[in-house]
Amino acid sequence: MNPLQQAHTPPARDSVARDGATRAPRLEVRGLGVELGGVDVLSGVSLAVDAGRWLTVLGPNGAGKSTFLRAVAGVVAARGGVWSDGEELHRLGRRARARRVALVPQEPTFPPSMTVGSYALLGRTAHLGILGRERRGDLAVVEGVLVRLGLRDLADRPVAALSGGERQRVAIARALVQDASLLLLDEPTSSLDVGHQLEVLELVDELRRERGLTVVAAMHDLTLAAQFADEVALLESGRLVMAGTPEEVLTERTLSRYYRANVRVVRDGDLLLVVPDRRAGPTS
Ligand SMILES: Nc1ncnc2c1ncn2[C@@H]1O[C@H](COP(=O)(O)OP(=O)(O)O)[C@@H](O)[C@H]1O
Ligand SMILES: [Mg+2]
């Protein structure tokens, strides 16, 4: 589904899936708005993403990307509505919501001296019994995710003693352990070197295909965004200014305008490379 089309059409609760059955989008937001400190930092954002798709949220610093993800996850109060598979997320209790949507924040806080295994187990909180005790099944889920993310051997290490790339994977592990169908990632690669950037994004993409997850990721690297997104939404000053495929949104004209930077968009086969270009001098 093209998020831009959705943004300008009235709410459609159901779309027709390939098998002919009607199915609501995995994520649909309507008129999402957030006020912080008396200022509207997000206004009137409407879009939809189908199950199993990857939407990348772009926009310059301060555009409202983190606020958007936080509003979808329900960790900041918001106007408007958020639906997942036809259910209004913000009407669900904390536990029910956590079973549908998981957020990996831009800068996760790790309790001092907590081990990788214990931290990942926190992701099971919404699944635990009334006494809050984990069952064998919960530990098996944690084990499975740690193995899948190559963290099994680090399970007993304090998170604080890991490298940036390992910590990023631990944060993703906690979200995956939550077993939600909508995964929100806030700049998942911003602190990683190029090898680890690709590794983390490939991993998320594999999990998306394996588990049918819907991924919504705020990203800064436009070349990586182009390679991993089915759809791109561009925010500026808290508003959705453009949405569509990477080819539609990542143009020199659009990027120069909204990022106020001279960029070249170069094609190499099916690769779309977005490169800063200092030769034209500063934009006005
Ligand atoms: N607690 C807050 N109080 C007031 N303004 C805030 C607060 N948190 C964020 N903002 C502002 O909201 C805007 C959007 O921030 P953010 O969502 O973090 O942008 P992005 O993730 O795109 O860089 C920014 O202008 C930021 O200064
Ligand atoms: Mg941010």
PDB file of C-alpha atoms and ligand atoms in Angstrom:
ATOM      1  CA  MET A   1       0.000   0.000   0.000  1.00  0.00           C
ATOM      2  CA  ASN A   2       1.313   3.427  -0.887  1.00  0.00           C
ATOM      3  CA  PRO A   3       1.396   5.460   2.323  1.00  0.00           C
ATOM      4  CA  LEU A   4       0.874   8.682   0.395  1.00  0.00           C
ATOM      5  CA  GLN A   5      -2.349   7.414  -1.149  1.00  0.00           C
ATOM      6  CA  GLN A   6      -3.462   6.372   2.288  1.00  0.00           C
ATOM      7  CA  ALA A   7      -2.586   9.753   3.688  1.00  0.00           C
ATOM      8  CA  HIS A   8      -5.070  11.437   1.375  1.00  0.00           C
ATOM      9  CA  THR A   9      -7.923   8.990   1.346  1.00  0.00           C
ATOM     10  CA  PRO A  10     -10.501   8.525   4.078  1.00  0.00           C
ATOM     11  CA  PRO A  11      -9.858   5.773   6.642  1.00  0.00           C
ATOM     12  CA  ALA A  12     -10.226   2.381   5.003  1.00  0.00           C
ATOM     13  CA  ARG A  13     -10.415  -0.245   7.693  1.00  0.00           C
ATOM     14  CA  ASP A  14      -9.733  -3.152   5.379  1.00  0.00           C
ATOM     15  CA  SER A  15      -7.693  -3.750   2.279  1.00  0.00           C
ATOM     16  CA  VAL A  16      -8.099  -6.737  -0.016  1.00  0.00           C
ATOM     17  CA  ALA A  17      -5.262  -9.182   0.486  1.00  0.00           C
ATOM     18  CA  ARG A  18      -3.843 -11.340  -2.312  1.00  0.00           C
ATOM     19  CA  ASP A  19      -5.852 -14.345  -1.210  1.00  0.00           C
ATOM     20  CA  GLY A  20      -9.034 -12.316  -1.619  1.00  0.00           C
ATOM     21  CA  ALA A  21      -9.717 -12.017   2.114  1.00  0.00           C
ATOM     22  CA  THR A  22     -10.035  -8.530   3.553  1.00  0.00           C
ATOM     23  CA  ARG A  23      -7.246  -7.567   5.870  1.00  0.00           C
ATOM     24  CA  ALA A  24      -6.525  -4.364   7.757  1.00  0.00           C
ATOM     25  CA  PRO A  25      -3.045  -2.849   7.425  1.00  0.00           C
ATOM     26  CA  ARG A  26      -0.515  -3.960   9.997  1.00  0.00           C
ATOM     27  CA  LEU A  27      -0.067  -0.290  10.880  1.00  0.00           C
ATOM     28  CA  GLU A  28      -2.358   2.582  10.141  1.00  0.00           C
ATOM     29  CA  VAL A  29      -1.992   6.026  11.683  1.00  0.00           C
ATOM     30  CA  ARG A  30      -4.486   8.811  11.196  1.00  0.00           C
ATOM     31  CA  GLY A  31      -3.899  12.427  12.113  1.00  0.00           C
ATOM     32  CA  LEU A  32      -1.110  11.563  14.537  1.00  0.00           C
ATOM     33  CA  GLY A  33       0.049  14.590  16.501  1.00  0.00           C
ATOM     34  CA  VAL A  34       2.265  15.199  19.520  1.00  0.00           C
ATOM     35  CA  GLU A  35       2.723  18.329  21.582  1.00  0.00           C
ATOM     36  CA  LEU A  36       5.854  18.652  23.709  1.00  0.00           C
ATOM     37  CA  GLY A  37       6.546  21.639  25.919  1.00  0.00           C
ATOM     38  CA  GLY A  38       3.629  23.532  24.318  1.00  0.00           C
ATOM     39  CA  VAL A  39       4.972  22.988  20.781  1.00  0.00           C
ATOM     40  CA  ASP A  40       3.470  20.746  18.098  1.00  0.00           C
ATOM     41  CA  VAL A  41       6.428  18.526  17.229  1.00  0.00           C
ATOM     42  CA  LEU A  42       4.274  16.149  15.167  1.00  0.00           C
ATOM     43  CA  SER A  43       1.067  17.108  13.348  1.00  0.00           C
ATOM     44  CA  GLY A  44      -1.484  15.360  11.202  1.00  0.00           C
ATOM     45  CA  VAL A  45       0.619  12.382  10.153  1.00  0.00           C
ATOM     46  CA  SER A  46      -1.437   9.722   8.355  1.00  0.00           C
ATOM     47  CA  LEU A  47      -0.043   6.635   6.662  1.00  0.00           C
ATOM     48  CA  ALA A  48      -0.460   2.889   6.435  1.00  0.00           C
ATOM     49  CA  VAL A  49       1.874  -0.078   6.091  1.00  0.00           C
ATOM     50  CA  ASP A  50       0.830  -3.605   5.187  1.00  0.00           C
ATOM     51  CA  ALA A  51       1.954  -6.743   6.987  1.00  0.00           C
ATOM     52  CA  GLY A  52       5.474  -7.854   6.113  1.00  0.00           C
ATOM     53  CA  ARG A  53       6.520  -4.504   4.589  1.00  0.00           C
ATOM     54  CA  TRP A  54       9.407  -2.225   5.542  1.00  0.00           C
ATOM     55  CA  LEU A  55       8.740   1.506   5.888  1.00  0.00           C
ATOM     56  CA  THR A  56      11.689   3.815   6.424  1.00  0.00           C
ATOM     57  CA  VAL A  57      11.050   7.192   8.025  1.00  0.00           C
ATOM     58  CA  LEU A  58      13.413   9.896   6.829  1.00  0.00           C
ATOM     59  CA  GLY A  59      13.844  13.567   7.612  1.00  0.00           C
ATOM     60  CA  PRO A  60      16.480  15.988   8.875  1.00  0.00           C
ATOM     61  CA  ASN A  61      17.427  16.193  12.556  1.00  0.00           C
ATOM     62  CA  GLY A  62      14.480  17.354  14.631  1.00  0.00           C
ATOM     63  CA  ALA A  63      11.941  16.438  11.921  1.00  0.00           C
ATOM     64  CA  GLY A  64       9.994  14.298  14.382  1.00  0.00           C
ATOM     65  CA  LYS A  65      11.112  10.777  13.434  1.00  0.00           C
ATOM     66  CA  SER A  66      11.702   9.615  17.009  1.00  0.00           C
ATOM     67  CA  THR A  67       8.537  11.328  18.182  1.00  0.00           C
ATOM     68  CA  PHE A  68       6.573   9.543  15.445  1.00  0.00           C
ATOM     69  CA  LEU A  69       7.894   6.125  16.496  1.00  0.00           C
ATOM     70  CA  ARG A  70       7.320   6.899  20.167  1.00  0.00           C
ATOM     71  CA  ALA A  71       3.758   8.011  19.433  1.00  0.00           C
ATOM     72  CA  VAL A  72       3.044   4.808  17.483  1.00  0.00           C
ATOM     73  CA  ALA A  73       4.471   2.733  20.337  1.00  0.00           C
ATOM     74  CA  GLY A  74       2.351   4.667  22.822  1.00  0.00           C
ATOM     75  CA  VAL A  75       5.262   5.828  24.991  1.00  0.00           C
ATOM     76  CA  VAL A  76       4.347   9.474  24.407  1.00  0.00           C
ATOM     77  CA  ALA A  77       0.806  10.876  24.512  1.00  0.00           C
ATOM     78  CA  ALA A  78      -0.552  11.594  21.034  1.00  0.00           C
ATOM     79  CA  ARG A  79      -3.618  12.898  19.252  1.00  0.00           C
ATOM     80  CA  GLY A  80      -5.146  10.874  16.444  1.00  0.00           C
ATOM     81  CA  GLY A  81      -5.385   7.133  16.074  1.00  0.00           C
ATOM     82  CA  VAL A  82      -3.055   4.183  15.629  1.00  0.00           C
ATOM     83  CA  TRP A  83      -4.394   0.832  14.453  1.00  0.00           C
ATOM     84  CA  SER A  84      -2.621  -2.464  14.064  1.00  0.00           C
ATOM     85  CA  ASP A  85      -4.409  -5.222  12.163  1.00  0.00           C
ATOM     86  CA  GLY A  86      -7.611  -3.227  12.668  1.00  0.00           C
ATOM     87  CA  GLU A  87      -7.287  -2.846  16.451  1.00  0.00           C
ATOM     88  CA  GLU A  88      -6.806   0.578  17.952  1.00  0.00           C
ATOM     89  CA  LEU A  89      -3.451   0.246  19.709  1.00  0.00           C
ATOM     90  CA  HIS A  90      -3.889   2.986  22.252  1.00  0.00           C
ATOM     91  CA  ARG A  91      -7.104   1.467  23.568  1.00  0.00           C
ATOM     92  CA  LEU A  92      -5.239  -1.706  24.476  1.00  0.00           C
ATOM     93  CA  GLY A  93      -3.633  -2.125  27.871  1.00  0.00           C
ATOM     94  CA  ARG A  94       0.147  -2.028  28.195  1.00  0.00           C
ATOM     95  CA  ARG A  95       0.577  -5.766  28.024  1.00  0.00           C
ATOM     96  CA  ALA A  96      -1.701  -6.304  25.036  1.00  0.00           C
ATOM     97  CA  ARG A  97       0.000  -3.424  23.224  1.00  0.00           C
ATOM     98  CA  ALA A  98       3.463  -4.795  23.971  1.00  0.00           C
ATOM     99  CA  ARG A  99       2.457  -8.055  22.321  1.00  0.00           C
ATOM    100  CA  ARG A 100       1.700  -6.136  19.115  1.00  0.00           C
ATOM    101  CA  VAL A 101       4.365  -3.454  18.883  1.00  0.00           C
ATOM    102  CA  ALA A 102       8.020  -3.361  19.977  1.00  0.00           C
ATOM    103  CA  LEU A 103      10.225  -0.265  19.896  1.00  0.00           C
ATOM    104  CA  VAL A 104      14.015  -0.199  19.806  1.00  0.00           C
ATOM    105  CA  PRO A 105      14.757   3.354  20.989  1.00  0.00           C
ATOM    106  CA  GLN A 106      17.454   5.572  19.503  1.00  0.00           C
ATOM    107  CA  GLU A 107      19.477   5.411  22.711  1.00  0.00           C
ATOM    108  CA  PRO A 108      18.359   2.429  24.774  1.00  0.00           C
ATOM    109  CA  THR A 109      19.227   2.629  28.449  1.00  0.00           C
ATOM    110  CA  PHE A 110      20.757  -0.497  29.893  1.00  0.00           C
ATOM    111  CA  PRO A 111      20.535  -0.991  33.658  1.00  0.00           C
ATOM    112  CA  PRO A 112      24.100  -1.057  35.016  1.00  0.00           C
ATOM    113  CA  SER A 113      25.625  -4.521  35.379  1.00  0.00           C
ATOM    114  CA  MET A 114      22.605  -6.259  33.810  1.00  0.00           C
ATOM    115  CA  THR A 115      23.600  -9.237  31.693  1.00  0.00           C
ATOM    116  CA  VAL A 116      22.653  -9.751  28.056  1.00  0.00           C
ATOM    117  CA  GLY A 117      20.365 -12.676  28.972  1.00  0.00           C
ATOM    118  CA  SER A 118      18.532 -10.797  31.744  1.00  0.00           C
ATOM    119  CA  TYR A 119      18.131  -7.740  29.549  1.00  0.00           C
ATOM    120  CA  ALA A 120      16.665  -9.782  26.682  1.00  0.00           C
ATOM    121  CA  LEU A 121      14.297 -11.471  29.149  1.00  0.00           C
ATOM    122  CA  LEU A 122      12.824  -8.030  29.961  1.00  0.00           C
ATOM    123  CA  GLY A 123      11.227  -8.261  26.516  1.00  0.00           C
ATOM    124  CA  ARG A 124       9.061 -11.123  27.817  1.00  0.00           C
ATOM    125  CA  THR A 125       7.456  -8.945  30.516  1.00  0.00           C
ATOM    126  CA  ALA A 126       4.169  -8.675  28.589  1.00  0.00           C
ATOM    127  CA  HIS A 127       3.984 -12.467  28.272  1.00  0.00           C
ATOM    128  CA  LEU A 128       4.691 -13.498  31.867  1.00  0.00           C
ATOM    129  CA  GLY A 129       2.065 -15.031  34.165  1.00  0.00           C
ATOM    130  CA  ILE A 130       0.336 -13.094  36.933  1.00  0.00           C
ATOM    131  CA  LEU A 131       3.187 -13.627  39.357  1.00  0.00           C
ATOM    132  CA  GLY A 132       5.571 -12.130  36.827  1.00  0.00           C
ATOM    133  CA  ARG A 133       7.666 -15.289  36.801  1.00  0.00           C
ATOM    134  CA  GLU A 134       9.139 -16.516  33.556  1.00  0.00           C
ATOM    135  CA  ARG A 135       8.216 -19.981  32.384  1.00  0.00           C
ATOM    136  CA  ARG A 136      10.334 -22.457  30.501  1.00  0.00           C
ATOM    137  CA  GLY A 137       8.746 -21.272  27.246  1.00  0.00           C
ATOM    138  CA  ASP A 138       9.885 -17.690  27.908  1.00  0.00           C
ATOM    139  CA  LEU A 139      13.462 -18.787  28.481  1.00  0.00           C
ATOM    140  CA  ALA A 140      13.320 -20.835  25.284  1.00  0.00           C
ATOM    141  CA  VAL A 141      12.199 -17.757  23.329  1.00  0.00           C
ATOM    142  CA  VAL A 142      15.101 -15.730  24.765  1.00  0.00           C
ATOM    143  CA  GLU A 143      17.538 -18.524  23.977  1.00  0.00           C
ATOM    144  CA  GLY A 144      16.258 -18.787  20.399  1.00  0.00           C
ATOM    145  CA  VAL A 145      16.589 -15.049  19.774  1.00  0.00           C
ATOM    146  CA  LEU A 146      20.088 -14.870  21.301  1.00  0.00           C
ATOM    147  CA  VAL A 147      21.217 -17.730  19.074  1.00  0.00           C
ATOM    148  CA  ARG A 148      19.621 -16.112  16.021  1.00  0.00           C
ATOM    149  CA  LEU A 149      21.419 -12.817  16.723  1.00  0.00           C
ATOM    150  CA  GLY A 150      24.767 -14.429  17.449  1.00  0.00           C
ATOM    151  CA  LEU A 151      24.598 -13.368  21.115  1.00  0.00           C
ATOM    152  CA  ARG A 152      24.349 -16.775  22.773  1.00  0.00           C
ATOM    153  CA  ASP A 153      27.987 -16.753  23.899  1.00  0.00           C
ATOM    154  CA  LEU A 154      27.545 -13.293  25.410  1.00  0.00           C
ATOM    155  CA  ALA A 155      24.432 -14.176  27.447  1.00  0.00           C
ATOM    156  CA  ASP A 156      26.218 -13.915  30.813  1.00  0.00           C
ATOM    157  CA  ARG A 157      28.230 -10.806  29.984  1.00  0.00           C
ATOM    158  CA  PRO A 158      27.142  -7.417  31.368  1.00  0.00           C
ATOM    159  CA  VAL A 159      25.673  -5.319  28.544  1.00  0.00           C
ATOM    160  CA  ALA A 160      27.960  -2.473  29.619  1.00  0.00           C
ATOM    161  CA  ALA A 161      30.990  -4.575  28.642  1.00  0.00           C
ATOM    162  CA  LEU A 162      29.935  -4.972  25.000  1.00  0.00           C
ATOM    163  CA  SER A 163      30.889  -3.075  21.862  1.00  0.00           C
ATOM    164  CA  GLY A 164      28.446  -0.632  20.243  1.00  0.00           C
ATOM    165  CA  GLY A 165      27.486  -3.156  17.567  1.00  0.00           C
ATOM    166  CA  GLU A 166      26.871  -5.898  20.116  1.00  0.00           C
ATOM    167  CA  ARG A 167      24.779  -3.554  22.270  1.00  0.00           C
ATOM    168  CA  GLN A 168      22.699  -2.618  19.233  1.00  0.00           C
ATOM    169  CA  ARG A 169      21.979  -6.299  18.636  1.00  0.00           C
ATOM    170  CA  VAL A 170      21.084  -6.754  22.323  1.00  0.00           C
ATOM    171  CA  ALA A 171      18.537  -3.931  22.058  1.00  0.00           C
ATOM    172  CA  ILE A 172      17.054  -5.608  18.983  1.00  0.00           C
ATOM    173  CA  ALA A 173      17.076  -8.961  20.810  1.00  0.00           C
ATOM    174  CA  ARG A 174      14.925  -7.541  23.602  1.00  0.00           C
ATOM    175  CA  ALA A 175      12.419  -6.247  21.029  1.00  0.00           C
ATOM    176  CA  LEU A 176      12.315  -9.581  19.166  1.00  0.00           C
ATOM    177  CA  VAL A 177      11.835 -11.512  22.381  1.00  0.00           C
ATOM    178  CA  GLN A 178       8.701  -9.407  22.827  1.00  0.00           C
ATOM    179  CA  ASP A 179       7.333 -11.327  19.824  1.00  0.00           C
ATOM    180  CA  ALA A 180       5.342  -8.387  18.432  1.00  0.00           C
ATOM    181  CA  SER A 181       4.354  -8.256  14.772  1.00  0.00           C
ATOM    182  CA  LEU A 182       5.277  -4.593  14.370  1.00  0.00           C
ATOM    183  CA  LEU A 183       8.923  -3.698  14.959  1.00  0.00           C
ATOM    184  CA  LEU A 184       9.844  -0.020  15.318  1.00  0.00           C
ATOM    185  CA  LEU A 185      13.550   0.804  15.036  1.00  0.00           C
ATOM    186  CA  ASP A 186      14.876   4.267  15.798  1.00  0.00           C
ATOM    187  CA  GLU A 187      18.127   4.766  13.889  1.00  0.00           C
ATOM    188  CA  PRO A 188      19.246   1.168  14.392  1.00  0.00           C
ATOM    189  CA  THR A 189      22.597   1.721  12.670  1.00  0.00           C
ATOM    190  CA  SER A 190      23.635   5.227  13.674  1.00  0.00           C
ATOM    191  CA  SER A 191      26.430   4.111  16.013  1.00  0.00           C
ATOM    192  CA  LEU A 192      27.725   1.265  13.869  1.00  0.00           C
ATOM    193  CA  ASP A 193      30.552   0.923  11.363  1.00  0.00           C
ATOM    194  CA  VAL A 194      29.578   0.095   7.792  1.00  0.00           C
ATOM    195  CA  GLY A 195      30.018  -3.656   8.232  1.00  0.00           C
ATOM    196  CA  HIS A 196      27.839  -3.779  11.320  1.00  0.00           C
ATOM    197  CA  GLN A 197      25.280  -1.474   9.690  1.00  0.00           C
ATOM    198  CA  LEU A 198      24.727  -3.963   6.898  1.00  0.00           C
ATOM    199  CA  GLU A 199      24.811  -6.899   9.295  1.00  0.00           C
ATOM    200  CA  VAL A 200      22.112  -5.466  11.568  1.00  0.00           C
ATOM    201  CA  LEU A 201      19.845  -4.402   8.687  1.00  0.00           C
ATOM    202  CA  GLU A 202      20.241  -7.761   6.896  1.00  0.00           C
ATOM    203  CA  LEU A 203      19.365  -9.517  10.109  1.00  0.00           C
ATOM    204  CA  VAL A 204      16.223  -7.428  10.611  1.00  0.00           C
ATOM    205  CA  ASP A 205      15.273  -8.029   6.974  1.00  0.00           C
ATOM    206  CA  GLU A 206      15.725 -11.796   7.336  1.00  0.00           C
ATOM    207  CA  LEU A 207      13.612 -11.812  10.463  1.00  0.00           C
ATOM    208  CA  ARG A 208      11.002  -9.710   8.685  1.00  0.00           C
ATOM    209  CA  ARG A 209      10.754 -12.356   5.962  1.00  0.00           C
ATOM    210  CA  GLU A 210      10.908 -15.318   8.355  1.00  0.00           C
ATOM    211  CA  ARG A 211       8.319 -13.977  10.779  1.00  0.00           C
ATOM    212  CA  GLY A 212       6.259 -11.731   8.513  1.00  0.00           C
ATOM    213  CA  LEU A 213       7.187  -8.744  10.691  1.00  0.00           C
ATOM    214  CA  THR A 214       6.345  -5.238   9.635  1.00  0.00           C
ATOM    215  CA  VAL A 215       9.345  -2.952  10.107  1.00  0.00           C
ATOM    216  CA  VAL A 216       9.182   0.816  10.563  1.00  0.00           C
ATOM    217  CA  ALA A 217      12.684   2.263  10.853  1.00  0.00           C
ATOM    218  CA  ALA A 218      13.895   5.833  11.229  1.00  0.00           C
ATOM    219  CA  MET A 219      17.182   6.131   9.355  1.00  0.00           C
ATOM    220  CA  HIS A 220      19.726   8.729   8.345  1.00  0.00           C
ATOM    221  CA  ASP A 221      21.752   6.833   5.769  1.00  0.00           C
ATOM    222  CA  LEU A 222      19.818   7.427   2.570  1.00  0.00           C
ATOM    223  CA  THR A 223      21.741   4.867   0.507  1.00  0.00           C
ATOM    224  CA  LEU A 224      20.971   2.160   3.060  1.00  0.00           C
ATOM    225  CA  ALA A 225      17.392   3.398   3.360  1.00  0.00           C
ATOM    226  CA  ALA A 226      16.960   2.952  -0.391  1.00  0.00           C
ATOM    227  CA  GLN A 227      18.151  -0.650  -0.209  1.00  0.00           C
ATOM    228  CA  PHE A 228      16.049  -1.835   2.687  1.00  0.00           C
ATOM    229  CA  ALA A 229      12.765   0.061   2.374  1.00  0.00           C
ATOM    230  CA  ASP A 230       9.681  -0.939   0.404  1.00  0.00           C
ATOM    231  CA  GLU A 231       8.263   2.470   1.219  1.00  0.00           C
ATOM    232  CA  VAL A 232       9.707   5.736   2.455  1.00  0.00           C
ATOM    233  CA  ALA A 233       8.025   8.518   4.414  1.00  0.00           C
ATOM    234  CA  LEU A 234       9.732  11.898   4.621  1.00  0.00           C
ATOM    235  CA  LEU A 235       9.066  14.115   7.629  1.00  0.00           C
ATOM    236  CA  GLU A 236       9.918  17.775   8.020  1.00  0.00           C
ATOM    237  CA  SER A 237       9.008  19.966  10.999  1.00  0.00           C
ATOM    238  CA  GLY A 238       6.703  17.267  12.332  1.00  0.00           C
ATOM    239  CA  ARG A 239       4.707  16.870   9.123  1.00  0.00           C
ATOM    240  CA  LEU A 240       4.634  14.138   6.491  1.00  0.00           C
ATOM    241  CA  VAL A 241       5.796  15.933   3.365  1.00  0.00           C
ATOM    242  CA  MET A 242       6.242  13.006   1.000  1.00  0.00           C
ATOM    243  CA  ALA A 243       5.772   9.268   0.854  1.00  0.00           C
ATOM    244  CA  GLY A 244       6.273   6.626  -1.785  1.00  0.00           C
ATOM    245  CA  THR A 245       8.841   4.159  -3.059  1.00  0.00           C
ATOM    246  CA  PRO A 246      12.554   4.906  -2.508  1.00  0.00           C
ATOM    247  CA  GLU A 247      12.821   5.838  -6.218  1.00  0.00           C
ATOM    248  CA  GLU A 248       9.994   8.338  -5.869  1.00  0.00           C
ATOM    249  CA  VAL A 249      11.217  10.030  -2.706  1.00  0.00           C
ATOM    250  CA  LEU A 250      15.002   9.857  -2.967  1.00  0.00           C
ATOM    251  CA  THR A 251      15.534  12.375  -5.738  1.00  0.00           C
ATOM    252  CA  GLU A 252      18.139  15.137  -5.843  1.00  0.00           C
ATOM    253  CA  ARG A 253      15.406  17.750  -5.930  1.00  0.00           C
ATOM    254  CA  THR A 254      13.523  16.421  -2.900  1.00  0.00           C
ATOM    255  CA  LEU A 255      16.610  15.704  -0.793  1.00  0.00           C
ATOM    256  CA  SER A 256      18.232  19.072  -1.530  1.00  0.00           C
ATOM    257  CA  ARG A 257      15.033  20.802  -0.564  1.00  0.00           C
ATOM    258  CA  TYR A 258      14.322  19.010   2.696  1.00  0.00           C
ATOM    259  CA  TYR A 259      17.851  18.255   3.923  1.00  0.00           C
ATOM    260  CA  ARG A 260      19.207  21.588   2.665  1.00  0.00           C
ATOM    261  CA  ALA A 261      22.238  19.818   1.251  1.00  0.00           C
ATOM    262  CA  ASN A 262      23.675  19.270  -2.183  1.00  0.00           C
ATOM    263  CA  VAL A 263      23.364  15.591  -2.901  1.00  0.00           C
ATOM    264  CA  ARG A 264      23.817  13.485  -5.995  1.00  0.00           C
ATOM    265  CA  VAL A 265      21.604  10.472  -6.565  1.00  0.00           C
ATOM    266  CA  VAL A 266      23.550   8.006  -8.684  1.00  0.00           C
ATOM    267  CA  ARG A 267      22.193   4.776 -10.159  1.00  0.00           C
ATOM    268  CA  ASP A 268      24.322   1.652 -10.308  1.00  0.00           C
ATOM    269  CA  GLY A 269      22.108  -1.094 -11.663  1.00  0.00           C
ATOM    270  CA  ASP A 270      19.328  -1.438  -9.134  1.00  0.00           C
ATOM    271  CA  LEU A 271      21.401   0.393  -6.496  1.00  0.00           C
ATOM    272  CA  LEU A 272      20.451   3.955  -5.667  1.00  0.00           C
ATOM    273  CA  LEU A 273      23.433   5.807  -4.201  1.00  0.00           C
ATOM    274  CA  VAL A 274      22.843   9.063  -2.380  1.00  0.00           C
ATOM    275  CA  VAL A 275      26.102  10.987  -2.068  1.00  0.00           C
ATOM    276  CA  PRO A 276      26.760  14.408  -0.526  1.00  0.00           C
ATOM    277  CA  ASP A 277      28.390  16.719  -3.080  1.00  0.00           C
ATOM    278  CA  ARG A 278      30.404  19.654  -1.789  1.00  0.00           C
ATOM    279  CA  ARG A 279      31.240  20.983  -5.242  1.00  0.00           C
ATOM    280  CA  ALA A 280      28.082  23.047  -5.661  1.00  0.00           C
ATOM    281  CA  GLY A 281      28.786  24.934  -2.418  1.00  0.00           C
ATOM    282  CA  PRO A 282      26.361  25.513   0.451  1.00  0.00           C
ATOM    283  CA  THR A 283      22.623  25.615  -0.260  1.00  0.00           C
ATOM    284  CA  SER A 284      20.834  28.816   0.629  1.00  0.00           C
TER     285      SER A 284
HETATM  286  N1  LIG B   1      10.709  16.848  25.634  1.00  0.00           N
HETATM  287  C1  LIG B   1      10.670  17.728  24.639  1.00  0.00           C
HETATM  288  N2  LIG B   1      10.191  18.973  24.823  1.00  0.00           N
HETATM  289  C2  LIG B   1      10.118  19.861  23.805  1.00  0.00           C
HETATM  290  N3  LIG B   1      10.524  19.576  22.538  1.00  0.00           N
HETATM  291  C3  LIG B   1      11.010  18.362  22.301  1.00  0.00           C
HETATM  292  C4  LIG B   1      11.119  17.368  23.310  1.00  0.00           C
HETATM  293  N4  LIG B   1      11.632  16.246  22.765  1.00  0.00           N
HETATM  294  C5  LIG B   1      11.838  16.524  21.458  1.00  0.00           C
HETATM  295  N5  LIG B   1      11.477  17.789  21.186  1.00  0.00           N
HETATM  296  C6  LIG B   1      11.552  18.469  19.881  1.00  0.00           C
HETATM  297  O1  LIG B   1      10.735  17.756  18.992  1.00  0.00           O
HETATM  298  C7  LIG B   1      11.270  17.845  17.681  1.00  0.00           C
HETATM  299  C8  LIG B   1      11.327  16.467  17.081  1.00  0.00           C
HETATM  300  O2  LIG B   1      12.295  15.696  17.781  1.00  0.00           O
HETATM  301  P1  LIG B   1      12.618  14.203  17.357  1.00  0.00           P
HETATM  302  O3  LIG B   1      11.345  13.458  17.213  1.00  0.00           O
HETATM  303  O4  LIG B   1      13.609  13.693  18.328  1.00  0.00           O
HETATM  304  O5  LIG B   1      13.279  14.417  15.912  1.00  0.00           O
HETATM  305  P2  LIG B   1      14.203  13.433  15.052  1.00  0.00           P
HETATM  306  O6  LIG B   1      14.135  12.077  15.661  1.00  0.00           O
HETATM  307  O7  LIG B   1      13.626  13.506  13.667  1.00  0.00           O
HETATM  308  O8  LIG B   1      15.589  14.015  15.084  1.00  0.00           O
HETATM  309  C9  LIG B   1      12.613  18.526  17.789  1.00  0.00           C
HETATM  310  O9  LIG B   1      12.468  19.855  17.403  1.00  0.00           O
HETATM  311  C10 LIG B   1      12.921  18.436  19.276  1.00  0.00           C
HETATM  312  O10 LIG B   1      13.684  19.536  19.682  1.00  0.00           O
HETATM  313 MG    MG B   2      15.524  10.831  16.439  1.00  0.00          MG
END
